[in-house]
Amino acid sequence: MTLIFHTLSGSPFGWKVQLALEHKQIAYDLKVLSAEAGELKSTEFLALNPHGKLPVIVYDSFVLYESEPIVEYLEDNYPNSGSSLWPQDIKHRAVARRIAKEAESYVYSPVRVLVTQWLNHREGPLDLETINHAKHAIAKELDWLEGFFLNGFVASTFPGAADYALYPLIALLKRIDIKRSGQNLSALIPAKLQSWSHRVEELPYFAKTYPSHWKA
Ligand SMILES: N[C@@H](CCC(=O)N[C@@H](CS)C(=O)NCC(=O)O)C(=O)O
């Protein structure tokens, strides 16, 4: 029985789960759905996740949505596959869990604002006040988090779930810079986080997880 992993190309939550799957060396069947084609609102998909959101995993008859519990499930269900997604030291582990939570609670929302303004923007003027507010919030949070990248990765010398929670958000800032020249959102990423993001990009399984529609 192979685990089925449903995701959306470029979704930070889906990317986090895919990095965790690769890290744990778990075989999976990748199903990339399309929001534009209405696949998240289909009866079949809503039966998997009533919220109509990705990622979702299906293993045998077990269905799980919400990226955080999915990552916990992978760790718990595959204890002997790959390496642990969390640092061994209890305090480091707690800090890593905290940073994964901070990424979702405080970095994701302002990044989403910028994605909505610049990557998903269709028409009408940009809301500059909202953009500046989001940029300020990101810079403040990343400056704070930078202090916990002392050992190469988040609270550890090894990559893990906290790195996979934060990295896709940083990648979205870099993506906006590629798509919208002149924004220089990379300037919001402090030096230690810049080098850390390169370390994540050098992981052997990173390329496999890179959003397919970004490769074009
Ligand atoms: N808290 C959820 C968030 C999932 C989520 O917001 N997924 C987005 C992609 S990043 C989605 O499926 N959006 C589609 C939609 O809202 O229609 C998780 O951690 O899995």
XYZ file of N, CA and C and ligand atoms in Angstrom:
668
model
N 0.857 -1.198 0.000
C 0.000 0.000 0.000
C 0.896 1.252 0.000
N 0.697 2.122 -1.018
C 1.502 3.348 -1.084
C 0.674 4.530 -0.575
N 1.325 5.380 0.163
C 0.658 6.585 0.669
C 0.375 7.529 -0.508
N -0.811 8.105 -0.527
C -1.144 9.069 -1.587
C -1.058 10.473 -0.987
N -0.321 11.316 -1.676
C -0.109 12.689 -1.178
C -0.729 13.660 -2.182
N -1.795 14.329 -1.739
C -2.476 15.320 -2.576
C -1.924 16.701 -2.229
N -1.554 17.454 -3.233
C -1.033 18.784 -2.954
C -1.379 19.748 -4.082
N -0.915 20.987 -3.875
C -1.128 22.060 -4.845
C 0.267 22.599 -5.135
N 0.637 22.748 -6.389
C 1.977 23.231 -6.710
C 2.182 24.637 -6.123
N 3.252 24.800 -5.332
C 3.552 26.116 -4.755
C 2.907 26.355 -3.405
N 2.105 25.403 -2.924
C 1.488 25.589 -1.594
C 2.550 25.402 -0.518
N 2.719 26.393 0.382
C 3.739 26.216 1.421
C 3.433 25.050 2.353
N 2.142 24.781 2.569
C 1.777 23.683 3.470
C 2.037 22.330 2.800
N 1.734 22.267 1.505
C 2.001 21.036 0.763
C 3.491 20.788 0.629
N 4.243 21.861 0.396
C 5.699 21.739 0.223
C 6.330 21.214 1.513
N 5.856 21.758 2.643
C 6.350 21.295 3.950
C 6.170 19.778 4.085
N 4.981 19.288 3.743
C 4.703 17.855 3.874
C 5.571 17.052 2.902
N 5.751 17.565 1.695
C 6.551 16.801 0.732
C 8.010 16.713 1.191
N 8.541 17.806 1.737
C 9.913 17.761 2.261
C 10.006 16.745 3.405
N 8.955 16.700 4.231
C 8.948 15.739 5.344
C 8.877 14.301 4.817
N 8.083 14.080 3.781
C 7.995 12.733 3.185
C 9.358 12.295 2.653
N 10.022 13.236 1.975
C 11.342 12.918 1.408
C 12.351 12.666 2.524
N 12.326 13.508 3.530
C 13.236 13.379 4.664
C 13.081 12.009 5.326
N 11.822 11.571 5.457
C 11.534 10.285 6.099
C 11.687 9.106 5.134
N 12.029 9.414 3.889
C 12.213 8.376 2.860
C 10.985 7.476 2.745
N 9.829 8.131 2.725
C 8.567 7.408 2.604
C 8.140 7.441 1.132
N 7.820 6.273 0.590
C 7.352 6.233 -0.800
C 5.942 6.826 -0.857
N 5.678 7.611 -1.885
C 4.342 8.212 -1.990
C 3.969 8.421 -3.446
N 2.673 8.438 -3.620
C 2.097 8.685 -4.930
C 1.669 10.159 -4.950
N 2.304 10.956 -5.811
C 2.042 12.402 -5.814
C 0.839 12.745 -6.691
N -0.137 13.433 -6.102
C -1.297 13.897 -6.886
C -1.360 15.418 -6.756
N -0.984 16.102 -7.836
C -1.020 17.566 -7.814
C -2.380 17.998 -8.371
N -3.177 18.653 -7.528
C -4.515 19.069 -7.959
C -4.471 20.510 -8.469
N -5.538 20.903 -9.135
C -5.617 22.258 -9.668
C -6.823 22.971 -9.059
N -6.540 24.087 -8.353
C -7.633 24.876 -7.780
C -8.436 25.523 -8.912
N -7.693 25.992 -9.946
C -8.344 26.679 -11.083
C -9.350 25.761 -11.770
N -9.024 24.471 -11.837
C -9.934 23.527 -12.507
C -11.068 23.091 -11.579
N -11.113 23.662 -10.365
C -12.216 23.359 -9.441
C -12.058 22.025 -8.726
N -10.838 21.453 -8.786
C -10.666 20.112 -8.212
C -10.787 20.078 -6.689
N -10.570 21.252 -6.049
C -10.666 21.260 -4.583
C -12.109 21.339 -4.103
N -13.000 21.639 -5.056
C -14.415 21.773 -4.685
C -15.231 20.567 -5.175
N -14.532 19.579 -5.734
C -15.266 18.412 -6.240
C -15.787 17.589 -5.060
N -16.854 16.837 -5.298
C -17.441 16.003 -4.241
C -16.409 15.015 -3.716
N -15.607 14.460 -4.650
C -14.603 13.467 -4.240
C -13.581 14.095 -3.296
N -13.148 15.318 -3.663
C -12.124 15.931 -2.816
C -12.704 16.389 -1.478
N -13.909 16.956 -1.504
C -14.531 17.421 -0.250
C -14.803 16.253 0.706
N -14.908 15.043 0.143
C -15.076 13.871 1.013
C -13.769 13.574 1.751
N -12.634 14.007 1.171
C -11.335 13.826 1.850
C -11.091 14.950 2.849
N -11.357 16.188 2.406
C -11.184 17.340 3.296
C -12.360 18.291 3.105
N -13.270 18.348 4.080
C -14.463 19.185 3.937
C -14.139 20.668 3.790
N -12.901 21.077 4.171
C -12.503 22.482 4.034
C -12.044 22.787 2.609
N -11.888 21.758 1.802
C -11.474 21.970 0.405
C -10.067 22.519 0.291
N -9.175 22.079 1.185
C -7.799 22.600 1.152
C -6.791 21.463 1.096
N -5.620 21.822 0.608
C -4.517 20.872 0.528
C -3.437 21.287 1.519
N -2.594 20.390 1.973
C -2.411 19.008 1.555
C -3.355 18.027 2.270
N -3.471 16.842 1.645
C -4.199 15.715 2.238
C -3.384 14.459 1.947
N -3.288 13.573 2.926
C -2.687 12.266 2.632
C -3.735 11.187 2.831
N -3.581 10.116 2.062
C -4.459 8.953 2.212
C -3.547 7.741 2.290
N -3.676 6.989 3.351
C -2.858 5.792 3.495
C -3.786 4.651 3.857
N -3.918 3.698 2.944
C -4.896 2.627 3.093
C -6.260 3.331 3.166
N -7.029 3.155 4.237
C -8.312 3.871 4.283
C -8.226 5.088 5.207
N -7.007 5.407 5.653
C -6.845 6.527 6.599
C -6.598 7.828 5.841
N -7.455 8.815 6.106
C -7.342 10.116 5.430
C -6.953 11.157 6.477
N -5.962 12.007 6.134
C -5.571 13.067 7.080
C -5.295 14.352 6.327
N -5.889 15.442 6.810
C -5.591 16.773 6.272
C -5.044 17.633 7.400
N -4.566 18.826 7.090
C -3.856 19.768 7.974
C -2.392 19.323 8.054
N -1.529 20.207 7.531
C -0.121 19.839 7.369
C 0.588 19.487 8.679
N 0.250 20.178 9.743
C 0.977 19.921 10.996
C 0.720 18.505 11.515
N -0.551 18.102 11.682
C -0.784 16.715 12.096
C -0.280 15.701 11.079
N -0.248 16.075 9.804
C 0.289 15.123 8.818
C 1.765 14.858 9.120
N 2.520 15.949 9.367
C 3.951 15.792 9.661
C 4.133 14.959 10.943
N 3.300 15.193 11.937
C 3.386 14.400 13.181
C 3.089 12.924 12.895
N 2.097 12.700 12.051
C 1.728 11.321 11.712
C 2.886 10.611 11.004
N 3.544 11.318 10.089
C 4.666 10.708 9.367
C 5.759 10.311 10.361
N 6.019 11.192 11.303
C 7.045 10.896 12.313
C 6.632 9.677 13.157
N 5.367 9.655 13.559
C 4.902 8.576 14.449
C 4.726 7.251 13.721
N 4.247 7.321 12.490
C 3.923 6.072 11.788
C 5.143 5.434 11.120
N 6.192 6.220 10.931
C 7.390 5.686 10.252
C 8.626 5.949 11.119
N 8.628 5.413 12.354
C 9.734 5.727 13.271
C 11.084 5.229 12.763
N 11.072 4.187 11.946
C 12.350 3.612 11.511
C 12.707 3.954 10.076
N 11.972 4.872 9.488
C 12.251 5.251 8.101
C 12.920 6.622 8.085
N 13.998 6.763 7.337
C 14.717 8.034 7.282
C 15.183 8.436 8.676
N 15.321 9.756 8.901
C 15.720 10.192 10.245
C 14.584 10.995 10.864
N 14.738 11.291 12.156
C 13.670 12.004 12.858
C 13.481 13.401 12.259
N 12.250 13.866 12.317
C 11.946 15.216 11.804
C 12.206 16.283 12.859
N 12.550 15.859 14.070
C 12.758 16.821 15.158
C 14.093 16.554 15.826
N 14.720 17.594 16.387
C 15.987 17.373 17.096
C 15.792 16.402 18.263
N 16.844 15.673 18.618
C 16.768 14.700 19.720
C 16.676 15.400 21.078
N 17.470 16.439 21.253
C 17.483 17.156 22.529
C 16.087 17.769 22.793
N 15.588 17.545 24.004
C 14.200 17.943 24.289
C 13.992 19.454 24.174
N 14.975 20.234 24.656
C 14.801 21.691 24.578
C 14.900 22.157 23.121
N 15.844 21.599 22.385
C 15.974 21.968 20.968
C 14.704 21.574 20.204
N 14.193 20.410 20.579
C 12.958 19.930 19.932
C 11.811 20.895 20.204
N 11.723 21.352 21.432
C 10.646 22.288 21.789
C 10.804 23.595 21.017
N 12.058 24.063 20.895
C 12.285 25.321 20.159
C 11.944 25.112 18.679
N 12.322 23.964 18.137
C 12.005 23.695 16.728
C 10.485 23.672 16.513
N 9.775 23.040 17.433
C 8.301 23.010 17.319
C 7.735 24.425 17.427
N 8.338 25.210 18.307
C 7.866 26.589 18.472
C 8.097 27.392 17.193
N 9.261 27.210 16.578
C 9.550 27.982 15.362
C 8.643 27.543 14.209
N 8.366 26.238 14.139
C 7.431 25.770 13.106
C 6.079 26.456 13.301
N 5.686 26.601 14.555
C 4.397 27.243 14.864
C 4.469 28.742 14.561
N 5.598 29.367 14.906
C 5.740 30.805 14.648
C 5.714 31.085 13.146
N 6.316 30.173 12.383
C 6.309 30.345 10.919
C 4.864 30.405 10.425
N 4.060 29.470 10.933
C 2.672 29.416 10.468
C 1.859 30.587 11.019
N 2.104 30.926 12.291
C 1.267 31.944 12.937
C 1.632 33.365 12.543
N 2.938 33.635 12.349
C 3.355 35.029 12.168
C 4.021 35.350 10.832
N 4.546 34.327 10.150
C 5.194 34.620 8.858
C 4.218 34.355 7.706
N 3.439 33.295 7.838
C 2.558 32.915 6.720
C 1.577 34.034 6.333
N 0.908 34.645 7.332
C -0.137 35.630 6.985
C 0.407 36.795 6.173
N 1.503 37.478 6.644
C 1.999 38.580 5.812
C 2.567 38.109 4.466
N 3.145 36.903 4.431
C 3.640 36.401 3.134
C 2.442 36.196 2.199
N 1.366 35.694 2.764
C 0.170 35.457 1.945
C -0.361 36.771 1.367
N -0.281 37.828 2.175
C -0.712 39.147 1.692
C 0.099 39.521 0.448
N 1.421 39.316 0.523
C 2.277 39.690 -0.611
C 2.025 38.786 -1.817
N 1.784 37.502 -1.543
C 1.479 36.573 -2.643
C 0.189 37.016 -3.331
N -0.804 37.371 -2.521
C -2.085 37.794 -3.091
C -1.900 39.060 -3.923
N -1.078 39.974 -3.421
C -0.874 41.246 -4.130
C -0.054 41.060 -5.401
N 0.989 40.223 -5.323
C 1.932 40.191 -6.444
C 1.874 38.937 -7.319
N 1.597 37.763 -6.688
C 1.571 36.566 -7.538
C 0.174 36.293 -8.072
N -0.844 36.591 -7.248
C -2.216 36.295 -7.685
C -2.936 37.542 -8.190
N -2.221 38.675 -8.206
C -2.887 39.934 -8.535
C -3.383 39.930 -9.985
N -4.641 40.209 -10.158
C -5.207 40.168 -11.511
C -5.368 41.590 -12.072
N -6.047 42.430 -11.333
C -6.282 43.786 -11.842
C -6.505 44.757 -10.690
N -6.531 46.043 -11.014
C -6.748 47.062 -9.986
C -5.430 47.458 -9.344
N -5.445 48.599 -8.619
C -4.193 49.087 -8.025
C -3.739 48.218 -6.854
N -2.421 48.171 -6.644
C -1.885 47.447 -5.495
C -2.179 48.252 -4.240
N -2.416 47.569 -3.142
C -2.676 48.234 -1.881
C -1.334 48.435 -1.171
N -0.723 49.612 -1.382
C 0.642 49.840 -0.898
C 0.743 49.845 0.629
N -0.295 50.338 1.295
C -0.249 50.371 2.754
C -0.233 48.944 3.311
N -1.081 48.102 2.742
C -1.132 46.697 3.175
C 0.195 46.008 2.889
N 0.774 46.301 1.727
C 2.049 45.699 1.344
C 3.146 46.116 2.336
N 3.197 47.392 2.648
C 4.244 47.872 3.555
C 4.081 47.281 4.951
N 2.843 47.157 5.361
C 2.562 46.572 6.674
C 3.045 45.115 6.707
N 2.747 44.379 5.640
C 3.152 42.964 5.563
C 4.673 42.838 5.523
N 5.328 43.717 4.768
C 6.792 43.663 4.677
C 7.422 43.915 6.052
N 6.860 44.880 6.760
C 7.375 45.213 8.085
C 7.213 44.007 9.031
N 6.042 43.380 8.973
C 5.767 42.218 9.848
C 6.730 41.067 9.532
N 6.994 40.848 8.255
C 7.908 39.750 7.861
C 9.317 40.051 8.364
N 9.779 41.273 8.108
C 11.150 41.640 8.508
C 11.319 41.471 10.013
N 10.332 41.924 10.768
C 10.414 41.853 12.231
C 10.503 40.398 12.690
N 9.652 39.560 12.125
C 9.614 38.157 12.547
C 10.887 37.415 12.128
N 11.358 37.656 10.908
C 12.561 36.943 10.443
C 13.787 37.379 11.240
N 13.854 38.655 11.603
C 14.978 39.120 12.433
C 14.984 38.387 13.776
N 13.803 38.156 14.297
C 13.682 37.448 15.572
C 14.093 35.981 15.397
N 13.569 35.347 14.376
C 13.842 33.917 14.183
C 15.312 33.641 13.871
N 15.973 34.616 13.258
C 17.371 34.419 12.860
C 18.242 33.973 14.044
N 17.893 34.438 15.243
C 18.668 34.109 16.438
C 18.663 32.627 16.779
N 17.766 31.859 16.167
C 17.656 30.441 16.522
C 18.265 29.530 15.459
N 18.989 30.151 14.523
C 19.631 29.378 13.453
C 21.127 29.297 13.727
N 21.433 28.768 14.914
C 22.831 28.800 15.325
C 23.600 27.572 14.850
N 22.922 26.527 14.520
C 23.602 25.260 14.240
C 23.407 24.769 12.813
N 23.209 25.641 11.908
C 23.047 25.204 10.513
C 21.594 25.136 10.107
N 20.792 24.492 10.952
C 19.356 24.401 10.665
C 18.597 24.884 11.899
N 17.277 24.751 11.889
C 16.507 25.302 13.009
C 16.811 24.520 14.292
N 17.468 25.182 15.216
C 17.792 24.603 16.524
C 18.474 23.244 16.405
N 19.205 23.017 15.327
C 19.791 21.694 15.113
C 20.893 21.756 14.055
N 21.728 20.715 14.037
C 22.715 20.619 12.959
C 22.124 19.868 11.764
N 20.905 19.342 11.956
C 20.245 18.586 10.884
C 18.942 19.273 10.465
N 18.563 19.125 9.207
C 17.278 19.710 8.809
C 16.120 18.910 9.386
N 14.972 19.534 9.494
C 13.805 18.832 10.043
C 12.528 19.608 9.799
N 11.494 19.214 10.529
C 10.149 19.740 10.274
C 10.071 21.264 10.391
N 10.832 21.856 11.318
C 10.754 23.315 11.470
C 11.346 24.006 10.240
N 12.441 23.439 9.708
C 13.020 24.001 8.474
C 12.008 23.897 7.336
N 11.311 22.762 7.306
C 10.367 22.542 6.198
C 9.113 23.399 6.337
N 8.809 23.828 7.575
C 7.661 24.727 7.767
C 8.013 26.141 7.306
N 9.248 26.559 7.600
C 9.617 27.944 7.297
C 10.112 28.134 5.867
N 10.861 27.146 5.356
C 11.510 27.360 4.058
C 10.524 27.779 2.939
N 9.381 27.093 2.760
C 8.508 27.467 1.640
C 8.039 28.928 1.696
N 7.968 29.480 2.907
C 7.542 30.883 3.032
C 8.645 31.813 2.533
N 9.890 31.434 2.832
C 11.027 32.217 2.350
C 11.104 32.085 0.821
N 10.839 30.871 0.349
C 10.885 30.628 -1.100
C 9.835 31.475 -1.827
N 8.696 31.701 -1.173
C 7.658 32.535 -1.814
C 8.141 33.974 -1.965
N 8.907 34.456 -0.978
C 9.454 35.824 -1.101
C 10.411 35.885 -2.287
N 11.258 34.831 -2.405
C 12.210 34.797 -3.520
C 11.466 34.705 -4.861
N 10.367 33.957 -4.829
C 9.568 33.779 -6.050
C 8.967 35.120 -6.512
N 8.486 35.894 -5.549
C 7.913 37.194 -5.912
C 8.988 38.060 -6.565
N 10.218 37.993 -6.014
C 11.320 38.780 -6.599
C 11.578 38.381 -8.053
N 11.413 37.085 -8.342
C 11.638 36.623 -9.722
C 10.510 37.114 -10.630
N 9.276 37.030 -10.117
C 8.118 37.365 -10.951
C 7.878 38.871 -11.060
N 8.222 39.608 -10.011
C 7.967 41.064 -9.983
C 9.279 41.784 -9.726
N 9.977 42.099 -10.778
C 11.298 42.686 -10.574
C 11.177 44.041 -9.876
N 12.187 44.347 -9.067
C 12.211 45.642 -8.384
C 11.664 45.596 -6.978
N 11.058 44.492 -6.566
C 10.480 44.452 -5.209
C 11.548 44.212 -4.147
N 12.558 43.419 -4.505
C 13.668 43.108 -3.586
C 13.191 42.657 -2.209
N 12.291 41.685 -2.190
C 11.828 41.135 -0.915
C 12.925 40.316 -0.249
N 13.916 39.883 -1.039
C 15.036 39.127 -0.462
C 15.751 39.970 0.590
N 15.639 41.300 0.468
C 16.281 42.183 1.455
C 15.644 42.015 2.840
N 14.443 41.428 2.888
C 13.793 41.209 4.187
C 14.356 39.979 4.885
N 15.137 39.174 4.126
C 15.633 37.905 4.678
C 17.035 38.145 5.249
N 17.196 38.057 6.575
C 18.508 38.333 7.163
C 19.574 37.334 6.689
N 20.847 37.750 6.826
C 21.959 36.983 6.244
C 21.975 35.513 6.658
N 21.777 35.245 7.948
C 21.837 33.849 8.406
C 20.716 33.012 7.784
N 19.577 33.649 7.607
C 18.453 32.938 6.985
C 18.694 32.740 5.491
N 19.383 33.675 4.885
C 19.740 33.524 3.457
C 20.620 32.282 3.307
N 21.674 32.184 4.151
C 22.578 31.034 4.012
C 21.856 29.741 4.349
N 20.994 29.790 5.363
C 20.219 28.593 5.711
C 19.333 28.154 4.530
N 18.712 29.145 3.854
C 17.822 28.765 2.747
C 18.631 28.075 1.637
N 19.891 28.506 1.447
C 20.731 27.827 0.446
C 21.038 26.398 0.900
N 21.227 26.221 2.221
C 21.500 24.863 2.723
C 20.293 23.955 2.462
N 19.087 24.491 2.671
C 17.890 23.677 2.390
C 17.856 23.339 0.895
N 18.184 24.325 0.059
C 18.131 24.106 -1.401
C 19.178 23.098 -1.866
N 20.193 22.867 -1.038
C 21.220 21.888 -1.410
C 20.886 20.475 -0.932
N 19.795 20.299 -0.198
C 19.441 18.946 0.267
C 19.186 18.067 -0.959
N 19.598 16.800 -0.903
C 19.535 15.958 -2.100
C 18.129 15.778 -2.674
N 17.114 15.889 -1.832
C 15.740 15.674 -2.287
C 15.021 16.998 -2.577
N 15.724 18.121 -2.413
C 15.054 19.414 -2.577
C 14.457 19.586 -3.979
N 15.267 19.287 -5.010
C 14.823 19.544 -6.395
C 13.517 18.814 -6.708
N 13.374 17.611 -6.133
C 12.170 16.819 -6.395
C 10.917 17.505 -5.848
N 11.109 18.336 -4.812
C 9.944 18.967 -4.180
C 9.647 20.353 -4.750
N 10.540 20.856 -5.590
C 10.381 22.230 -6.108
C 9.090 22.318 -6.933
N 8.267 23.332 -6.678
C 6.962 23.410 -7.360
C 7.095 23.303 -8.883
N 6.328 22.392 -9.445
C 6.491 22.108 -10.878
C 6.225 23.333 -11.747
N 5.247 24.160 -11.370
C 4.938 25.295 -12.252
C 5.951 26.429 -12.094
N 6.838 26.336 -11.103
C 7.898 27.344 -10.969
C 9.083 27.003 -11.861
N 9.144 25.740 -12.310
C 10.304 25.316 -13.100
C 10.255 25.899 -14.498
N 9.037 26.192 -14.961
C 8.878 26.641 -16.347
C 9.539 27.996 -16.546
N -3.918 24.901 7.919
C -3.904 24.209 6.657
C -3.830 25.254 5.541
C -4.024 24.615 4.180
C -4.194 25.665 3.102
O -4.511 26.839 3.356
N -3.986 25.234 1.854
C -4.136 26.122 0.735
C -2.913 26.038 -0.162
S -1.553 26.868 0.565
C -5.308 25.676 -0.100
O -5.561 24.510 -0.258
N -6.001 26.643 -0.670
C -7.041 26.383 -1.603
C -8.289 27.138 -1.316
O -8.388 27.747 -0.229
O -9.163 27.114 -2.178
C -2.704 23.231 6.619
O -1.760 23.427 7.390
O -2.750 22.246 5.867
